[in-house]
Coordinates of C-alpha atoms and ligand atoms in Angstrom, one line a residue:
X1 CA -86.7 -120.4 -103.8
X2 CA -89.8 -121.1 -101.5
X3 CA -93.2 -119.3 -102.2
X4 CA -92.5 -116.3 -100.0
X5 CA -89.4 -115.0 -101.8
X6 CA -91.3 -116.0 -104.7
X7 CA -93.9 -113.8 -104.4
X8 CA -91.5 -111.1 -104.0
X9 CA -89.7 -111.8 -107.3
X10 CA -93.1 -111.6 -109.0
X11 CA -94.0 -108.6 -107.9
X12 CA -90.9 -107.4 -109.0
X13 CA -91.3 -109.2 -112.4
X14 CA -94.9 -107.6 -112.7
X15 CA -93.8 -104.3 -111.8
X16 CA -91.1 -104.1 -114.1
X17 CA -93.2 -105.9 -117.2
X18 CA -95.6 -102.8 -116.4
X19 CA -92.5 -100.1 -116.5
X20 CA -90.7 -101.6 -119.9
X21 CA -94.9 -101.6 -121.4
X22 CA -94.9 -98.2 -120.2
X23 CA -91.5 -97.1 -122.0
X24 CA -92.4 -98.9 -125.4
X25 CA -90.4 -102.1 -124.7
X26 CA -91.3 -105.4 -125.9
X27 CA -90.4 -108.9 -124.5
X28 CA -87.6 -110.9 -125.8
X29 CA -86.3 -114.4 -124.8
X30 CA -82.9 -115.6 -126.2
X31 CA -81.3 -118.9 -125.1
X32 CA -79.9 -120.4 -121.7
X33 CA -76.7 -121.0 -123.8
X34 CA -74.6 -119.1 -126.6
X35 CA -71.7 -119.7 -128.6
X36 CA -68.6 -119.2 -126.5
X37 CA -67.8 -116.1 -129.1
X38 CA -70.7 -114.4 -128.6
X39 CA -69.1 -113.4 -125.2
X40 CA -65.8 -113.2 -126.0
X41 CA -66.4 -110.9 -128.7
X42 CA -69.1 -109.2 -127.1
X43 CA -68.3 -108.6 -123.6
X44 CA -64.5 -108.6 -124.2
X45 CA -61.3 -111.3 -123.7
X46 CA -60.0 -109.4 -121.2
X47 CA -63.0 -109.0 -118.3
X48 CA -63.0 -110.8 -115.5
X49 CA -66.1 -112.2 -116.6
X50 CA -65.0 -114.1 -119.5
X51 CA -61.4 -114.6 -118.5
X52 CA -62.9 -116.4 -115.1
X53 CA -66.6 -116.4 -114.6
X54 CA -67.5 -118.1 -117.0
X55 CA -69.9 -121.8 -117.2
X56 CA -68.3 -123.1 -120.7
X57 CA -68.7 -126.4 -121.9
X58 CA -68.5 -128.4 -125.4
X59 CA -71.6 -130.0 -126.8
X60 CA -71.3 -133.3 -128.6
X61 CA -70.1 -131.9 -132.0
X62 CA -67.5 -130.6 -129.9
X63 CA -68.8 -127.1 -130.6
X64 CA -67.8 -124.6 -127.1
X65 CA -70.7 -123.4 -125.5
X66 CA -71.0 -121.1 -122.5
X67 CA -73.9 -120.6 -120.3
X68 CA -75.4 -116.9 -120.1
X69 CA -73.3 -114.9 -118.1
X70 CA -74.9 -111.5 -119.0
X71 CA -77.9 -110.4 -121.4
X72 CA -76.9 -107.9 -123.6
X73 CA -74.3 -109.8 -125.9
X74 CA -77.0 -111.8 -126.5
X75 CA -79.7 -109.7 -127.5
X76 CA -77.2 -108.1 -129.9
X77 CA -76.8 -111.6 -131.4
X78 CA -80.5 -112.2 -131.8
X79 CA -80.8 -108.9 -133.2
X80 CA -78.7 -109.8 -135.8
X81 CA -79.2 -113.5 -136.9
X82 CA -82.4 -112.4 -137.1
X83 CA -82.0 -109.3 -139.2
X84 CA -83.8 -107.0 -136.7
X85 CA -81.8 -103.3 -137.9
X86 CA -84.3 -104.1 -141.0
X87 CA -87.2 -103.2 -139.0
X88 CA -88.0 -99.9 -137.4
X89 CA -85.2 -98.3 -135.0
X90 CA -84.5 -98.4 -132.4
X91 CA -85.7 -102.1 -131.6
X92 CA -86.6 -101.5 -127.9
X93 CA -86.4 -105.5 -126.2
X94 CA -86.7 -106.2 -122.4
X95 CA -86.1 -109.6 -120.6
X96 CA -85.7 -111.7 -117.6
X97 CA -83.5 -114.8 -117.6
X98 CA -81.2 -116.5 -115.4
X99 CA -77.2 -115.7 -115.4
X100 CA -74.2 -117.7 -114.6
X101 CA -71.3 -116.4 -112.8
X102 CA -68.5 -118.5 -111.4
X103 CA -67.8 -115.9 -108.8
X104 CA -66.9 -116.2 -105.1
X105 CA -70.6 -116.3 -103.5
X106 CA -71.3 -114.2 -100.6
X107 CA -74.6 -112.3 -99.8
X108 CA -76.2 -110.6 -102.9
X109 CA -73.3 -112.8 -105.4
X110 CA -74.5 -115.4 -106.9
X111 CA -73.3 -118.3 -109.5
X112 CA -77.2 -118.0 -110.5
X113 CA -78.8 -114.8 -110.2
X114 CA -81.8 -113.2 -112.2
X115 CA -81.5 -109.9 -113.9
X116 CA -84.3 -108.4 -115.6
X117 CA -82.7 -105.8 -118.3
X118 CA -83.7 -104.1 -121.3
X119 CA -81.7 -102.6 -124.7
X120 CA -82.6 -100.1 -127.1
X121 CA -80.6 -101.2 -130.4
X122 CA -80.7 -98.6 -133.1
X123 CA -80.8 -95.3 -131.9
X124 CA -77.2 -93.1 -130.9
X125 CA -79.7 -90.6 -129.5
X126 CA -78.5 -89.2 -126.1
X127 CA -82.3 -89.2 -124.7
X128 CA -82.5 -92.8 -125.4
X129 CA -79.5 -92.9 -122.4
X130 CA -81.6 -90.4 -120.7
X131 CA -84.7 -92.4 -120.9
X132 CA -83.0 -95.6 -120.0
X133 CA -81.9 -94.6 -116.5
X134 CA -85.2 -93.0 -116.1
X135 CA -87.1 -96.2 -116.7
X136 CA -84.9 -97.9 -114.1
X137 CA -85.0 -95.4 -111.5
X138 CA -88.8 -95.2 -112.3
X139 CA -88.9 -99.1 -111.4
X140 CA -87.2 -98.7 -108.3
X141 CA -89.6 -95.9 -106.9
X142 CA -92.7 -97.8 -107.7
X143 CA -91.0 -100.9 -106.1
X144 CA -90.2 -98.7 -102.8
X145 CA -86.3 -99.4 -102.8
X146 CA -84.8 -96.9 -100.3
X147 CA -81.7 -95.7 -100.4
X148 CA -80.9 -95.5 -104.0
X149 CA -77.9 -93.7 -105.1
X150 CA -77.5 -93.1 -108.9
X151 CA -73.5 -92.7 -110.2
X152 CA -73.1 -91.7 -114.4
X153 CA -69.6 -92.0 -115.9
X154 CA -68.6 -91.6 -119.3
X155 CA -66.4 -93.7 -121.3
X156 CA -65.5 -91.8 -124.2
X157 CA -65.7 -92.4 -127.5
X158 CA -63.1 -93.8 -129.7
X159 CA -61.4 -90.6 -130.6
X160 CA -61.5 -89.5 -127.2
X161 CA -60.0 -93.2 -125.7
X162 CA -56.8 -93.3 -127.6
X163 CA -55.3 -90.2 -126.5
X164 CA -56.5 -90.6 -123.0
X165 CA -55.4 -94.4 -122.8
X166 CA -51.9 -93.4 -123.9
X167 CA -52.0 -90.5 -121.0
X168 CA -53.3 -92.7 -118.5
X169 CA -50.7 -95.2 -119.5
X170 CA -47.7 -93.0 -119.3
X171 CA -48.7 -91.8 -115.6
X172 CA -49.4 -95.3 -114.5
X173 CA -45.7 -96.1 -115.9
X174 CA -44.2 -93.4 -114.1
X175 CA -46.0 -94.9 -110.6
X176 CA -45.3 -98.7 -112.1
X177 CA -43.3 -99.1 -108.4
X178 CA -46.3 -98.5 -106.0
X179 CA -48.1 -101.0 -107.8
X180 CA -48.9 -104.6 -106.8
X181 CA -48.0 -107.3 -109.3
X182 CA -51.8 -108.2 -110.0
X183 CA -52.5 -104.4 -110.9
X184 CA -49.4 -104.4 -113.3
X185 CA -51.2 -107.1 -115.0
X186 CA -54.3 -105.7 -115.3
X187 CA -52.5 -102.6 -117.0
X188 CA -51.4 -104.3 -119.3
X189 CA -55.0 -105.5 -120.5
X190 CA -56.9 -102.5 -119.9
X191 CA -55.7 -99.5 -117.9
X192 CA -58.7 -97.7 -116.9
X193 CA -59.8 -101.2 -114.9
X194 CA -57.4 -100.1 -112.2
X195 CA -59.7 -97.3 -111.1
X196 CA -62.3 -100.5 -110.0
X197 CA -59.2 -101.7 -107.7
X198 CA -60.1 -102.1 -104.5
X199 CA -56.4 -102.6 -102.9
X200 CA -55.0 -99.2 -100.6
X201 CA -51.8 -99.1 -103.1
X202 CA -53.3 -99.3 -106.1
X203 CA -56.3 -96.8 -105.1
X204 CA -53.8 -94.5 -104.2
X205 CA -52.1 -93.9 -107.1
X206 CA -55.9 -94.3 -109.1
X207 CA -56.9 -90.8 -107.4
X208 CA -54.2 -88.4 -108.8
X209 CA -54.4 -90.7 -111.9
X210 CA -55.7 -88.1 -115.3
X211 CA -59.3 -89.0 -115.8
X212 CA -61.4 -89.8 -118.8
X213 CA -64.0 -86.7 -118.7
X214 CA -60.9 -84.0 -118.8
X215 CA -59.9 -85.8 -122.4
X216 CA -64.1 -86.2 -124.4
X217 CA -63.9 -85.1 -127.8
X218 CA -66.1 -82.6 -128.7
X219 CA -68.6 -85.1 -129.9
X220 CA -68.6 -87.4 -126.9
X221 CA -68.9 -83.9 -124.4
X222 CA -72.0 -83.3 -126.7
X223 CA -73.2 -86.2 -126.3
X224 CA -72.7 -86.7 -122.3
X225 CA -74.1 -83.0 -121.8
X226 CA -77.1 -84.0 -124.0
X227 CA -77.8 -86.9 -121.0
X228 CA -77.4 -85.2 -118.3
X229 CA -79.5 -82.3 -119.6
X230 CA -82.4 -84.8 -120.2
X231 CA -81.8 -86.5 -116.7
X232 CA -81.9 -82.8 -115.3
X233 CA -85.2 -82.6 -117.3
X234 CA -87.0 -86.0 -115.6
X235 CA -85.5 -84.6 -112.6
X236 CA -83.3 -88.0 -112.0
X237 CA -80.7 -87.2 -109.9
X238 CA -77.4 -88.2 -109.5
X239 CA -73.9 -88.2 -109.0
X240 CA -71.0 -87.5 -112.1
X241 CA -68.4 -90.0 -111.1
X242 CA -65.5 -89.3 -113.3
X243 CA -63.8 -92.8 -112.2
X244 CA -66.8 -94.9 -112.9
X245 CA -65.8 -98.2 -114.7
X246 CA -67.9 -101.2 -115.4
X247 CA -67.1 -105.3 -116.0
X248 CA -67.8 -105.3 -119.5
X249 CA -65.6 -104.0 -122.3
X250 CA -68.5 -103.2 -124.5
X251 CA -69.6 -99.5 -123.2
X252 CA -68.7 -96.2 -125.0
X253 CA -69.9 -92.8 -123.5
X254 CA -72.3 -93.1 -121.1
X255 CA -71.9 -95.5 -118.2
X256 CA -74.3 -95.6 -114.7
X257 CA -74.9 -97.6 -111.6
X258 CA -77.3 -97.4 -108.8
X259 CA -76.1 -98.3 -106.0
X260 CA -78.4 -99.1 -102.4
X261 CA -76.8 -98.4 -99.1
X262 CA -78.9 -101.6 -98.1
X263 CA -76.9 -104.2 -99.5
X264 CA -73.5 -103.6 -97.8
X265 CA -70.4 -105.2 -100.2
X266 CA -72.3 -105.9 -103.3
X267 CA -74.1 -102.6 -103.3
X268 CA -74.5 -102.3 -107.1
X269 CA -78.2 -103.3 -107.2
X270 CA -78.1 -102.1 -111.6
X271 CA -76.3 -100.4 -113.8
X272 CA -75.6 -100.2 -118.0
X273 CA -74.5 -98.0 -120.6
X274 CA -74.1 -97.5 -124.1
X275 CA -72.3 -99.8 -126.4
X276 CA -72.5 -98.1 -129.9
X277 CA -69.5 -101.0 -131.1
X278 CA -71.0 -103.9 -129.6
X279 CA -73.7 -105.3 -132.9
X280 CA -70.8 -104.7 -135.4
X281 CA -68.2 -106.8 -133.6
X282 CA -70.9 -109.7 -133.4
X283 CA -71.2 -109.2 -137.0
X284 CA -73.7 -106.9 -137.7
X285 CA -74.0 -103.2 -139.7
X286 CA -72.9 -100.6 -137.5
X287 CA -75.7 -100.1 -134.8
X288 CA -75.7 -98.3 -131.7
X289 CA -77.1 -99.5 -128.6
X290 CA -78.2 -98.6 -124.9
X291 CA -79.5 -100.5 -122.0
X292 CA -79.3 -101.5 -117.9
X293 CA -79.5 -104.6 -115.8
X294 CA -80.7 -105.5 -112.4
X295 CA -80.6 -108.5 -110.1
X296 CA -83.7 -109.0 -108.6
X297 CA -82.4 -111.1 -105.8
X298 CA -80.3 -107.8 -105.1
X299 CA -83.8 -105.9 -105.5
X300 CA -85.2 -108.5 -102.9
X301 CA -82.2 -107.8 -100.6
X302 CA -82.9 -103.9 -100.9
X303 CA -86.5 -104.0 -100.3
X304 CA -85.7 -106.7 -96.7
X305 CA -88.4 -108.4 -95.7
X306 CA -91.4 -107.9 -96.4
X307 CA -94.0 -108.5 -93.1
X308 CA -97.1 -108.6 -95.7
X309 CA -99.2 -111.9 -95.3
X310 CA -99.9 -114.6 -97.9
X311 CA -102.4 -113.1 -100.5
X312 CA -105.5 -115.8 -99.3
X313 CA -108.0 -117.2 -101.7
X314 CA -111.6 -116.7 -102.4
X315 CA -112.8 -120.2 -102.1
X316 CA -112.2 -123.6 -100.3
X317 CA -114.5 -126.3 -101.3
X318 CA -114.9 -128.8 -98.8
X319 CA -116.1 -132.3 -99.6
X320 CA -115.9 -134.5 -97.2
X321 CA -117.4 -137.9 -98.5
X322 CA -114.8 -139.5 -100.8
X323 CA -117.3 -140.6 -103.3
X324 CA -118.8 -137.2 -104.0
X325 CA -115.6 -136.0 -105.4
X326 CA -115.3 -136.7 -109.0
X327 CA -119.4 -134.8 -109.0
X328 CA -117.9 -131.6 -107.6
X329 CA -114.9 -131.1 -110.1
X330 CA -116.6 -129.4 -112.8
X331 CA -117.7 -127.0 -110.0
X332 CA -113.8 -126.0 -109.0
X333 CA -113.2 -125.8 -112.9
X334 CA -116.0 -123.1 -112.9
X335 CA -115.3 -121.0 -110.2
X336 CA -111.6 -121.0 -111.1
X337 CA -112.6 -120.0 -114.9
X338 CA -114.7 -117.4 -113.4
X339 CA -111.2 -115.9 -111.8
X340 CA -111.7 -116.3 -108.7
X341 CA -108.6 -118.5 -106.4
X342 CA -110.1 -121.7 -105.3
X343 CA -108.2 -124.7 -103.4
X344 CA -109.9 -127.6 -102.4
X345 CA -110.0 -130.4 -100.1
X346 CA -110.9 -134.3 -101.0
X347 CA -113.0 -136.5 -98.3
X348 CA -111.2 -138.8 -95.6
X349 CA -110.8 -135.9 -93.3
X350 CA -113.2 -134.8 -90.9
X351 CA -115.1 -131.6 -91.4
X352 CA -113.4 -130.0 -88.4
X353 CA -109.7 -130.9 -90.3
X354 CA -111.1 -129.3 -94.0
X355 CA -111.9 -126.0 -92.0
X356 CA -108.8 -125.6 -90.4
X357 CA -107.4 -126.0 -94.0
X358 CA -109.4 -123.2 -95.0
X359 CA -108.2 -121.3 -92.3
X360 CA -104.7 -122.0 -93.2
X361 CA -105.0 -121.2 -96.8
X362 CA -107.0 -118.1 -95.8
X363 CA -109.6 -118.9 -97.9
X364 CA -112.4 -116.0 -97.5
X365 CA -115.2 -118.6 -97.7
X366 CA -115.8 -122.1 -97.6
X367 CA -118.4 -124.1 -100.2
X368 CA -119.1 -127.2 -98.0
X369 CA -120.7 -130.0 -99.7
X370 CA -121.6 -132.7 -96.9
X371 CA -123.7 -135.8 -97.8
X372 CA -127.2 -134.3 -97.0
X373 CA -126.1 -131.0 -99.1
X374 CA -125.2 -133.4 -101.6
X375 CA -129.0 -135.0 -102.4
X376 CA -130.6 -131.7 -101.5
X377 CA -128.9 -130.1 -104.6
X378 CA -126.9 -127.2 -102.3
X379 CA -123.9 -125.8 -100.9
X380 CA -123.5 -124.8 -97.3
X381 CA -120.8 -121.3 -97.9
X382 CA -119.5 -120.3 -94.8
X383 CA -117.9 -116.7 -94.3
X384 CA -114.4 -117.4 -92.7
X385 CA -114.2 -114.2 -90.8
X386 CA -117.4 -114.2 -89.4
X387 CA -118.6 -117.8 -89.1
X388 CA -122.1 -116.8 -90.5
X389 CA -123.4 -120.0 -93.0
X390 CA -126.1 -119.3 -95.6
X391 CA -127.0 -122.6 -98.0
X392 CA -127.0 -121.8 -102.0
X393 CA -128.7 -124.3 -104.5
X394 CA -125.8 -125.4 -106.4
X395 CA -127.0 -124.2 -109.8
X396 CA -126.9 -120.6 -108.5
X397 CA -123.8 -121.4 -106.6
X398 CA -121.0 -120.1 -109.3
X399 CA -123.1 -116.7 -110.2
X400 CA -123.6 -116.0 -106.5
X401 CA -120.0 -115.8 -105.7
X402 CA -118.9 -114.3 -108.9
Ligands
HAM501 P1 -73.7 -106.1 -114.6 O1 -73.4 -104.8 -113.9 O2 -72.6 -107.1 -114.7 O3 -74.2 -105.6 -116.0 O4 -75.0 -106.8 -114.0 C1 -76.2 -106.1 -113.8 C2 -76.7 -106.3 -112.4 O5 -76.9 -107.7 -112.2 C3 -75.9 -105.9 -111.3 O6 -76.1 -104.5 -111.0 C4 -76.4 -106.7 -110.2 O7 -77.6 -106.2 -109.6 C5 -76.7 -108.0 -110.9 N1 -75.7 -109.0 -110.7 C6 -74.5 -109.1 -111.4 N2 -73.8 -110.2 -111.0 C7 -74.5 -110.8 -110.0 C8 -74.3 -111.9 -109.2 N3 -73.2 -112.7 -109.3 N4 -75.3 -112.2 -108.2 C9 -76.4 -111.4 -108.1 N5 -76.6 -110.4 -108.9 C10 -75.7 -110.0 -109.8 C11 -74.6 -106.5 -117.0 O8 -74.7 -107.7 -116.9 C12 -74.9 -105.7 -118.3 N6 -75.5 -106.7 -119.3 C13 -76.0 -104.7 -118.1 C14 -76.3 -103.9 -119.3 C15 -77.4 -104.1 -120.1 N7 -75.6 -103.0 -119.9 C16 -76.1 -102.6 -121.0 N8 -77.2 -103.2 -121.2

């Protein structure tokens, strides 16, 4: 990643740090690499994700380790080895950390890609789901992404899974035939995967298929209608898409993606849910828990290039005479502590060259300190845009310019 891209990401960093401040989340880090379990209890045996994508290795006790491939199992393992449900609730964490996929790369897929995310643990309160998707649409306004498309699902609850799973089941037996052998398998693990196929036969018999949202128990309708009304409220809108299913075996009730009609095949540029099981089966008291993640090289993608120039600096010191260097040091150290962006260039090159360094940096002045300025105690700053000099003794130097 060169500067220019970099520049973008930070912006995108900064904006989101601001958003997540905004919404009462604070910052937390967890590490690069987890027990293997973490995901395959967490995010579930049966994804693709941890049956194929996954970077897992043994360290030298011979302990299996697997490199990040998602942040939420890990948050809900730091929230419990460190006893976090003993503070208040719900424990609101954001972060931003690198994740590893082995998937097929293309455009927008990476094996590395960045996702900043954030998880309320604690709370089953339907206008923490509410609030969630608002932050993240929130971001993406402030950020300028066009053509965002917001889709919320619902996965049920327990009570309202069984009974659908064993419908869903019997009519995908009774259409077993115009299946293809890779969606027979995937049945077999987890039936409601199917309706991510992306095969003609298999889509087919997926749209006359009985969907989740006709079978919510009374508590999970409650709960869904509770979300939408506080979406209606922040006026988010969106899309109810009855057949939206996510990678991760973790979600109950409330699923979403947003989608941008920018980033062709890999169009999901974030998306989350609930996860009300997720804390208990990594060993920890019953704790619900919403959140989202985004890939900010798929926010980069969205937002194309961007024409805006280099952000310049304030100063370029210029001294030519080698031996004067060490003198002027303390004098970068100052401006720069003073905050303003200083660069600076070192003697053997000729006057002419240090300016057309300036020029390149686009510094907005340069402090030129030439031999003669040098015993007459003063600085020759030039204004780069207009060419007009004025000389400063060098004792006033720093509070003139700051
Ligand atoms: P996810 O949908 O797997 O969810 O990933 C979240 C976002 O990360 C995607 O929407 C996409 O922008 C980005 N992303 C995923 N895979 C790649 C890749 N290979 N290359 C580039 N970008 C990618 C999760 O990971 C959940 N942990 C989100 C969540 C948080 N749910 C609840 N809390």
């Amino acid at each position: 990643m060169l500067p220019e891209e970099g520049r973008r990401r930070l912006r995108i960093i900064d904006a989101a740090r601001e958003t997540f401040t905004l919404y009462g989340y604070g910052p937390i880090v967890t590490p690069t690499f987890e027990d293997t379990e973490v995901f395959t209890r967490g995010v579930g045996a049966a994804t693709d994700i941890v049956r194929k994508e996954m970077y897992t290795f043994q360290d030298g006790s011979g302990r299996s380790l697997t490199l990040r491939p998602e942040g939420t199992a890990p948050v809900a393992r730091a929230f419990v080895s460190n006893g976090l449900h003993k503070r208040p609730l719900p424990q609101k964490l954001w972060y931003v950390a690198p994740m590893f996929r082995y998937e097929r790369a293309q455009s927008g897929r990476y094996r590395e890609h960045y996702q900043l995310g954030a998880e309320a643990l604690g709370s089953d309160d339907p206008l923490l789901d509410a609030e969630a998707i608002a932050l993240l649409s929130s971001l993406y306004r402030l950020l300028g992404v066009p053509g965002v498309r917001l889709r919320v699902g619902d996965m049920g609850d327990e009570e309202s899974r069984g009974p659908y799973r064993a419908e869903l089941r019997a009519y995908l037996d009774r259409h077993v035939a115009s299946l293809p052998g890779d969606a027979r398998e995937r049945m077999e693990q987890n039936p409601l995967r199917l309706f991510d196929a992306s095969d003609d036969a298999t889509r087919a018999v997926m749209a006359e298929a009985p969907v989740l949202l006709d079978h919510l128990s009374d508590a999970a309708r409650t709960h869904r209608e509770e979300v939408l009304a506080g979406l209606d409220a922040l006026d988010v809108v969106y899309d109810e898409d009855p057949t939206l299913v996510r990678g991760l075996d973790y979600y109950t009730n409330t699923v979403f993606e947003f989608t941008c009609d920018r980033l062709g095949a890999q169009s999901g540029i974030g998306g989350g849910g609930r996860y009300d099981g997720l804390v208990e089966s990594l060993g920890g008291p019953p704790t619900p828990g919403v959140g989202f993640g985004s890939g900010i090289e798929r926010i980069v993608l969205a937002l194309g290039d961007d024409e805006s120039e280099p952000p310049g600096i304030d100063c370029y010191l210029a001294v030519p005479d080698r031996k004067l260097r060490v003198r002027y040091l303390p004098l970068l150290a100052e401006l720069r502590s003073r905050g303003l962006a200083c660069d600076a260039g070192w003697g053997g090159r000729s006057l002419k060259s240090l300016m057309r360094r300036a020029s390149a940096l686009r510094a907005r002045r340069a402090i030129i300190v030439g031999p003669r300025e040098a015993e007459e105690g003063v600085a020759t700053v030039r204004d780069m845009a207009t060419g007009e000099q004025v000389q400063v003794a060098i004792d006033e130097l720093v509070g003139s310019l700051s």
